[in-house]
Amino acid sequence: MFDDRPEPSGAEPGAERAALSAAGLHKAYGATVALEHADISLAAGKVHALLGENGAGKSTLVRILTGAVAPDAGTMLLNGAPYALQSLLDARTRKVATAFQELSLVPNLSVAQNLLLPDLPRAFAGMVSTRRTLEAGAEILARHGLERIDPPPTVAKLALADRQRIEITRAIDNAGQVLILDEPTASLAETDWLFDQIRQATRRGVAVLYISHRLAEVREICTEATVLRNGTTIASVDLGDASDGDIFEMMVGRKSAHERKPRAKRPASDAPARLAVSGLSGHDLHDMSFDLRPGEILGVAALEGQGQQELFRMLAGLESPHSGRIEVDGTPVKLSGPRDALKTGSGIAYLPEERKTEGILSGLSAATNVVLPVMGQAARGTLISQGREMSVAQAAADRVEMNPRYLSFPIGDLSGGNQQKALIARTLATGAKTLLLFDPSRGVDVGTKQSIYAAIRAFADEGGAVLFYSSELPEIVQLADRCLAFYVGRITRHFEAAEITEQSLVAAMLGHVAPETTEGVPA
């Protein structure tokens, strides 16, 4: 039962003044315990990180702090007063605002309406004033450095990164006391704008809870951190006193191995190309050419909006090039969609950028989501056999180290990491020999990343070909046999494995002239 006991004293890192504190939080869903004695304390004017693997309880803790669910037991205080919530709106009235990783925007409403909901400006007779709404929306955008985004278009028309910025801006604008940011850079290639907004909020005395799996950015913006494991608070630490290895060990209970792992098999450089692109142009791409061979993992490194989305969508058949040629197994093809791509040659399977809107069917089980492209394998005559469906799904899930008990859950109820594992298992279940993976480990924890990396390596070791984009350069350094750097829709440089470093990738991503060329790249 939830109680309002006084906050226990303790040497929390942010003990100057706790804007929001929680102690002994417990939450169970039937027999599944999501949180068991979770504690956290957020200091006014400080940025506090919440760290833990997917499934550690971070999402449940955030849902409790924001009023989405009620705890079964524990204490919460806001500025020293009891803090018991009935809803998300209740939290907002207390100036506690959240930007969620799985965006909470309304796609068919305008940017301005999303920023102002639920308090839209009214005109005569209580009707919503479109003019005042657009004016107020423009003021909010300007206040947060987003003048380039127009207030009138619907959110659905924005790029994913700009939708993330709108989600964050709405939260910051409503966070008078506490701001909760759940994986805020998951869709952002650059952090400058976000970190500037966070620093402005802390100068106003706002306490910020920052949830991220990217330790480098956590160290840049946060001063302290709380680590969860298996629903329990393991420690609250001053980040200046804890190494990355210390944090990783607290998160997963074992030491990390960040080094590049040698491949069991090396791709043959003289093998016929599984996928070949020649002179591909259109949709912000310019004369793009490369090939991908069996057994090869080819990375794509680029800042946000440099044509990587368009390339992957063309190769999946979701967009048509204006010129150029795509060959699969040596045969020129014109792809009309992901289903067509899957049936072309030895097959191309696509992992999309946005799992919530493009990937999962949230009302169906994880098992059904995994077997969707190969539902015939789960059929007995004209009917779907649940036993066969589970068997096919489990075989694919095993390849990404997904716990089989999650397969029967609605996929929308799973953590982001398990959703991503299910989607990657889906691409593997298709039997396609070429995978197009767009940011395959976006927003997942370090343990899940290693499972995904192992699955990608194993697929390539078996002769599969992988083209992947990642917003995290260490991921490219660790995985790629070769890498393409993009800038303004062009390939600025091809890297062989020995040449792939974060420094060299950054230079090429910024359009710097490649060492082996004398030609500049258009600005």
mmCIF file of N, CA and C in Angstrom, residues 305-392:
data_model
loop_
_atom_site.group_PDB
_atom_site.id
_atom_site.type_symbol
_atom_site.label_atom_id
_atom_site.label_comp_id
_atom_site.label_asym_id
_atom_site.label_seq_id
_atom_site.Cartn_x
_atom_site.Cartn_y
_atom_site.Cartn_z
ATOM 1 N N GLY A 305 19.973 13.437 -41.179
ATOM 2 C CA GLY A 305 19.428 14.021 -42.395
ATOM 3 C C GLY A 305 20.385 14.139 -43.555
ATOM 4 N N GLN A 306 21.315 13.196 -43.686
ATOM 5 C CA GLN A 306 22.289 13.241 -44.778
ATOM 6 C C GLN A 306 21.954 12.266 -45.904
ATOM 7 N N GLY A 307 20.747 11.733 -45.900
ATOM 8 C CA GLY A 307 20.316 10.842 -46.967
ATOM 9 C C GLY A 307 20.256 9.382 -46.574
ATOM 10 N N GLN A 308 20.631 9.061 -45.338
ATOM 11 C CA GLN A 308 20.640 7.653 -44.950
ATOM 12 C C GLN A 308 19.237 7.056 -44.908
ATOM 13 N N GLN A 309 18.257 7.832 -44.429
ATOM 14 C CA GLN A 309 16.885 7.313 -44.415
ATOM 15 C C GLN A 309 16.411 7.016 -45.830
ATOM 16 N N GLU A 310 16.688 7.941 -46.755
ATOM 17 C CA GLU A 310 16.231 7.771 -48.135
ATOM 18 C C GLU A 310 16.872 6.544 -48.778
ATOM 19 N N LEU A 311 18.159 6.323 -48.523
ATOM 20 C CA LEU A 311 18.824 5.151 -49.101
ATOM 21 C C LEU A 311 18.167 3.867 -48.616
ATOM 22 N N PHE A 312 17.986 3.739 -47.322
ATOM 23 C CA PHE A 312 17.410 2.508 -46.787
ATOM 24 C C PHE A 312 15.985 2.303 -47.298
ATOM 25 N N ARG A 313 15.220 3.371 -47.405
ATOM 26 C CA ARG A 313 13.849 3.245 -47.901
ATOM 27 C C ARG A 313 13.836 2.858 -49.380
ATOM 28 N N MET A 314 14.782 3.353 -50.160
ATOM 29 C CA MET A 314 14.881 2.931 -51.563
ATOM 30 C C MET A 314 15.214 1.449 -51.663
ATOM 31 N N LEU A 315 16.167 1.010 -50.855
ATOM 32 C CA LEU A 315 16.588 -0.386 -50.921
ATOM 33 C C LEU A 315 15.510 -1.330 -50.392
ATOM 34 N N ALA A 316 14.585 -0.810 -49.581
ATOM 35 C CA ALA A 316 13.461 -1.610 -49.093
ATOM 36 C C ALA A 316 12.243 -1.489 -50.001
ATOM 37 N N GLY A 317 12.343 -0.664 -51.053
ATOM 38 C CA GLY A 317 11.235 -0.502 -51.979
ATOM 39 C C GLY A 317 10.177 0.473 -51.537
ATOM 40 N N LEU A 318 10.456 1.269 -50.510
ATOM 41 C CA LEU A 318 9.473 2.230 -50.009
ATOM 42 C C LEU A 318 9.535 3.561 -50.743
ATOM 43 N N GLU A 319 10.639 3.849 -51.415
ATOM 44 C CA GLU A 319 10.776 5.033 -52.253
ATOM 45 C C GLU A 319 11.460 4.618 -53.545
ATOM 46 N N SER A 320 11.176 5.345 -54.619
ATOM 47 C CA SER A 320 11.768 5.019 -55.916
ATOM 48 C C SER A 320 12.865 6.019 -56.245
ATOM 49 N N PRO A 321 14.020 5.536 -56.705
ATOM 50 C CA PRO A 321 15.079 6.469 -57.116
ATOM 51 C C PRO A 321 14.695 7.189 -58.399
ATOM 52 N N HIS A 322 15.243 8.394 -58.585
ATOM 53 C CA HIS A 322 15.019 9.113 -59.836
ATOM 54 C C HIS A 322 15.917 8.579 -60.939
ATOM 55 N N SER A 323 17.083 8.085 -60.558
ATOM 56 C CA SER A 323 18.009 7.503 -61.525
ATOM 57 C C SER A 323 18.943 6.558 -60.800
ATOM 58 N N GLY A 324 19.664 5.766 -61.583
ATOM 59 C CA GLY A 324 20.583 4.809 -60.998
ATOM 60 C C GLY A 324 20.022 3.405 -61.022
ATOM 61 N N ARG A 325 20.814 2.465 -60.511
ATOM 62 C CA ARG A 325 20.435 1.060 -60.613
ATOM 63 C C ARG A 325 20.704 0.330 -59.301
ATOM 64 N N ILE A 326 19.786 -0.574 -58.970
ATOM 65 C CA ILE A 326 19.938 -1.476 -57.832
ATOM 66 C C ILE A 326 19.982 -2.898 -58.376
ATOM 67 N N GLU A 327 20.992 -3.663 -57.975
ATOM 68 C CA GLU A 327 21.099 -5.061 -58.383
ATOM 69 C C GLU A 327 21.086 -5.951 -57.144
ATOM 70 N N VAL A 328 20.333 -7.035 -57.239
ATOM 71 C CA VAL A 328 20.302 -8.050 -56.190
ATOM 72 C C VAL A 328 20.775 -9.357 -56.800
ATOM 73 N N ASP A 329 21.838 -9.902 -56.263
ATOM 74 C CA ASP A 329 22.436 -11.130 -56.789
ATOM 75 C C ASP A 329 22.744 -11.010 -58.277
ATOM 76 N N GLY A 330 23.216 -9.828 -58.686
ATOM 77 C CA GLY A 330 23.639 -9.612 -60.059
ATOM 78 C C GLY A 330 22.540 -9.251 -61.032
ATOM 79 N N THR A 331 21.301 -9.164 -60.575
ATOM 80 C CA THR A 331 20.167 -8.869 -61.458
ATOM 81 C C THR A 331 19.588 -7.495 -61.134
ATOM 82 N N PRO A 332 19.460 -6.603 -62.130
ATOM 83 C CA PRO A 332 18.828 -5.296 -61.880
ATOM 84 C C PRO A 332 17.379 -5.480 -61.431
ATOM 85 N N VAL A 333 16.964 -4.705 -60.439
ATOM 86 C CA VAL A 333 15.612 -4.845 -59.902
ATOM 87 C C VAL A 333 14.980 -3.478 -59.699
ATOM 88 N N LYS A 334 13.649 -3.462 -59.720
ATOM 89 C CA LYS A 334 12.865 -2.308 -59.304
ATOM 90 C C LYS A 334 11.956 -2.791 -58.183
ATOM 91 N N LEU A 335 12.199 -2.301 -56.997
ATOM 92 C CA LEU A 335 11.510 -2.801 -55.815
ATOM 93 C C LEU A 335 10.264 -1.975 -55.528
ATOM 94 N N SER A 336 9.172 -2.650 -55.180
ATOM 95 C CA SER A 336 7.906 -1.953 -54.955
ATOM 96 C C SER A 336 7.477 -1.952 -53.492
ATOM 97 N N GLY A 337 8.305 -2.478 -52.621
ATOM 98 C CA GLY A 337 7.965 -2.466 -51.206
ATOM 99 C C GLY A 337 8.722 -3.550 -50.469
ATOM 100 N N PRO A 338 8.666 -3.545 -49.129
ATOM 101 C CA PRO A 338 9.399 -4.546 -48.348
ATOM 102 C C PRO A 338 9.018 -5.984 -48.678
ATOM 103 N N ARG A 339 7.745 -6.236 -48.963
ATOM 104 C CA ARG A 339 7.338 -7.603 -49.304
ATOM 105 C C ARG A 339 7.979 -8.039 -50.615
ATOM 106 N N ASP A 340 8.015 -7.118 -51.586
ATOM 107 C CA ASP A 340 8.663 -7.405 -52.865
ATOM 108 C C ASP A 340 10.161 -7.621 -52.661
ATOM 109 N N ALA A 341 10.780 -6.779 -51.820
ATOM 110 C CA ALA A 341 12.219 -6.916 -51.556
ATOM 111 C C ALA A 341 12.534 -8.272 -50.933
ATOM 112 N N LEU A 342 11.642 -8.744 -50.083
ATOM 113 C CA LEU A 342 11.852 -10.023 -49.417
ATOM 114 C C LEU A 342 11.831 -11.185 -50.409
ATOM 115 N N LYS A 343 11.068 -11.020 -51.496
ATOM 116 C CA LYS A 343 10.943 -12.084 -52.497
ATOM 117 C C LYS A 343 11.950 -11.952 -53.628
ATOM 118 N N THR A 344 12.747 -10.884 -53.619
ATOM 119 C CA THR A 344 13.673 -10.610 -54.716
ATOM 120 C C THR A 344 15.003 -11.312 -54.478
ATOM 121 N N GLY A 345 15.430 -12.135 -55.447
ATOM 122 C CA GLY A 345 16.703 -12.832 -55.327
ATOM 123 C C GLY A 345 16.752 -13.659 -54.056
ATOM 124 N N SER A 346 17.825 -13.521 -53.310
ATOM 125 C CA SER A 346 17.971 -14.264 -52.054
ATOM 126 C C SER A 346 17.287 -13.563 -50.886
ATOM 127 N N GLY A 347 16.608 -12.446 -51.171
ATOM 128 C CA GLY A 347 15.787 -11.793 -50.162
ATOM 129 C C GLY A 347 16.470 -10.667 -49.418
ATOM 130 N N ILE A 348 15.722 -9.563 -49.248
ATOM 131 C CA ILE A 348 16.176 -8.413 -48.473
ATOM 132 C C ILE A 348 15.153 -8.162 -47.373
ATOM 133 N N ALA A 349 15.587 -8.139 -46.126
ATOM 134 C CA ALA A 349 14.702 -7.853 -44.987
ATOM 135 C C ALA A 349 15.110 -6.523 -44.368
ATOM 136 N N TYR A 350 14.110 -5.738 -43.970
ATOM 137 C CA TYR A 350 14.325 -4.346 -43.555
ATOM 138 C C TYR A 350 13.881 -4.131 -42.122
ATOM 139 N N LEU A 351 14.776 -3.567 -41.305
ATOM 140 C CA LEU A 351 14.435 -3.102 -39.958
ATOM 141 C C LEU A 351 14.260 -1.595 -40.027
ATOM 142 N N PRO A 352 13.036 -1.070 -39.829
ATOM 143 C CA PRO A 352 12.803 0.368 -40.018
ATOM 144 C C PRO A 352 13.352 1.214 -38.882
ATOM 145 N N GLU A 353 13.348 2.520 -39.132
ATOM 146 C CA GLU A 353 13.893 3.478 -38.170
ATOM 147 C C GLU A 353 13.062 3.564 -36.906
ATOM 148 N N GLU A 354 11.747 3.639 -37.040
ATOM 149 C CA GLU A 354 10.871 3.924 -35.904
ATOM 150 C C GLU A 354 10.061 2.679 -35.563
ATOM 151 N N ARG A 355 10.442 1.995 -34.488
ATOM 152 C CA ARG A 355 9.801 0.718 -34.182
ATOM 153 C C ARG A 355 8.337 0.872 -33.797
ATOM 154 N N LYS A 356 7.972 1.990 -33.149
ATOM 155 C CA LYS A 356 6.605 2.134 -32.658
ATOM 156 C C LYS A 356 5.610 2.301 -33.796
ATOM 157 N N THR A 357 5.943 3.138 -34.786
ATOM 158 C CA THR A 357 4.994 3.438 -35.857
ATOM 159 C C THR A 357 5.230 2.625 -37.120
ATOM 160 N N GLU A 358 6.449 2.135 -37.336
ATOM 161 C CA GLU A 358 6.761 1.406 -38.560
ATOM 162 C C GLU A 358 7.022 -0.078 -38.336
ATOM 163 N N GLY A 359 7.232 -0.467 -37.072
ATOM 164 C CA GLY A 359 7.668 -1.835 -36.819
ATOM 165 C C GLY A 359 6.653 -2.713 -36.131
ATOM 166 N N ILE A 360 6.362 -2.426 -34.874
ATOM 167 C CA ILE A 360 5.535 -3.335 -34.089
ATOM 168 C C ILE A 360 4.044 -3.126 -34.338
ATOM 169 N N LEU A 361 3.284 -4.187 -34.135
ATOM 170 C CA LEU A 361 1.825 -4.110 -34.040
ATOM 171 C C LEU A 361 1.515 -4.350 -32.570
ATOM 172 N N SER A 362 1.302 -3.257 -31.842
ATOM 173 C CA SER A 362 1.365 -3.298 -30.380
ATOM 174 C C SER A 362 0.305 -4.185 -29.746
ATOM 175 N N GLY A 363 -0.828 -4.396 -30.397
ATOM 176 C CA GLY A 363 -1.878 -5.211 -29.800
ATOM 177 C C GLY A 363 -1.667 -6.701 -29.941
ATOM 178 N N LEU A 364 -0.706 -7.105 -30.774
ATOM 179 C CA LEU A 364 -0.439 -8.523 -30.996
ATOM 180 C C LEU A 364 0.714 -8.992 -30.119
ATOM 181 N N SER A 365 0.797 -10.292 -29.937
ATOM 182 C CA SER A 365 1.873 -10.838 -29.117
ATOM 183 C C SER A 365 3.220 -10.645 -29.794
ATOM 184 N N ALA A 366 4.270 -10.731 -29.001
ATOM 185 C CA ALA A 366 5.617 -10.643 -29.567
ATOM 186 C C ALA A 366 5.845 -11.776 -30.556
ATOM 187 N N ALA A 367 5.330 -12.975 -30.248
ATOM 188 C CA ALA A 367 5.498 -14.114 -31.159
ATOM 189 C C ALA A 367 4.861 -13.836 -32.510
ATOM 190 N N THR A 368 3.640 -13.305 -32.509
ATOM 191 C CA THR A 368 2.969 -12.996 -33.774
ATOM 192 C C THR A 368 3.733 -11.931 -34.539
ATOM 193 N N ASN A 369 4.249 -10.926 -33.848
ATOM 194 C CA ASN A 369 5.050 -9.897 -34.505
ATOM 195 C C ASN A 369 6.286 -10.497 -35.163
ATOM 196 N N VAL A 370 6.910 -11.458 -34.512
ATOM 197 C CA VAL A 370 8.119 -12.069 -35.072
ATOM 198 C C VAL A 370 7.805 -12.840 -36.350
ATOM 199 N N VAL A 371 6.698 -13.571 -36.378
ATOM 200 C CA VAL A 371 6.434 -14.472 -37.512
ATOM 201 C C VAL A 371 5.584 -13.839 -38.611
ATOM 202 N N LEU A 372 5.216 -12.575 -38.474
ATOM 203 C CA LEU A 372 4.330 -11.953 -39.466
ATOM 204 C C LEU A 372 4.764 -12.177 -40.913
ATOM 205 N N PRO A 373 6.051 -11.990 -41.268
ATOM 206 C CA PRO A 373 6.422 -12.156 -42.682
ATOM 207 C C PRO A 373 6.400 -13.610 -43.145
ATOM 208 N N VAL A 374 6.404 -14.548 -42.205
ATOM 209 C CA VAL A 374 6.457 -15.971 -42.570
ATOM 210 C C VAL A 374 5.305 -16.712 -41.900
ATOM 211 N N MET A 375 4.143 -16.079 -41.876
ATOM 212 C CA MET A 375 3.004 -16.653 -41.178
ATOM 213 C C MET A 375 2.631 -18.025 -41.724
ATOM 214 N N GLY A 376 2.942 -18.261 -43.007
ATOM 215 C CA GLY A 376 2.644 -19.569 -43.591
ATOM 216 C C GLY A 376 3.336 -20.706 -42.868
ATOM 217 N N GLN A 377 4.500 -20.434 -42.297
ATOM 218 C CA GLN A 377 5.226 -21.474 -41.563
ATOM 219 C C GLN A 377 4.514 -21.860 -40.271
ATOM 220 N N ALA A 378 3.633 -20.983 -39.803
ATOM 221 C CA ALA A 378 2.908 -21.250 -38.560
ATOM 222 C C ALA A 378 1.522 -21.819 -38.816
ATOM 223 N N ALA A 379 1.195 -22.041 -40.088
ATOM 224 C CA ALA A 379 -0.156 -22.485 -40.439
ATOM 225 C C ALA A 379 -0.249 -24.006 -40.473
ATOM 226 N N ARG A 380 -1.415 -24.484 -40.109
ATOM 227 C CA ARG A 380 -1.767 -25.891 -40.284
ATOM 228 C C ARG A 380 -3.002 -25.893 -41.176
ATOM 229 N N GLY A 381 -2.780 -26.130 -42.457
ATOM 230 C CA GLY A 381 -3.851 -25.939 -43.417
ATOM 231 C C GLY A 381 -4.105 -24.452 -43.597
ATOM 232 N N THR A 382 -5.347 -24.035 -43.380
ATOM 233 C CA THR A 382 -5.692 -22.615 -43.522
ATOM 234 C C THR A 382 -5.728 -21.892 -42.178
ATOM 235 N N LEU A 383 -5.427 -22.608 -41.098
ATOM 236 C CA LEU A 383 -5.497 -22.015 -39.767
ATOM 237 C C LEU A 383 -4.098 -21.866 -39.175
ATOM 238 N N ILE A 384 -3.940 -20.829 -38.362
ATOM 239 C CA ILE A 384 -2.673 -20.609 -37.678
ATOM 240 C C ILE A 384 -2.610 -21.499 -36.441
ATOM 241 N N SER A 385 -1.543 -22.256 -36.341
ATOM 242 C CA SER A 385 -1.309 -23.092 -35.170
ATOM 243 C C SER A 385 -0.495 -22.301 -34.159
ATOM 244 N N GLN A 386 -1.053 -22.103 -32.976
ATOM 245 C CA GLN A 386 -0.318 -21.356 -31.955
ATOM 246 C C GLN A 386 0.983 -22.055 -31.589
ATOM 247 N N GLY A 387 0.955 -23.383 -31.591
ATOM 248 C CA GLY A 387 2.169 -24.131 -31.284
ATOM 249 C C GLY A 387 3.249 -23.901 -32.319
ATOM 250 N N ARG A 388 2.867 -23.954 -33.602
ATOM 251 C CA ARG A 388 3.846 -23.714 -34.661
ATOM 252 C C ARG A 388 4.327 -22.267 -34.646
ATOM 253 N N GLU A 389 3.403 -21.341 -34.410
ATOM 254 C CA GLU A 389 3.791 -19.931 -34.338
ATOM 255 C C GLU A 389 4.834 -19.726 -33.247
ATOM 256 N N MET A 390 4.601 -20.316 -32.086
ATOM 257 C CA MET A 390 5.541 -20.149 -30.981
ATOM 258 C C MET A 390 6.873 -20.809 -31.297
ATOM 259 N N SER A 391 6.838 -21.944 -31.992
ATOM 260 C CA SER A 391 8.077 -22.640 -32.338
ATOM 261 C C SER A 391 8.928 -21.815 -33.294
ATOM 262 N N VAL A 392 8.288 -21.256 -34.338
ATOM 263 C CA VAL A 392 9.012 -20.416 -35.302
ATOM 264 C C VAL A 392 9.552 -19.170 -34.605
#
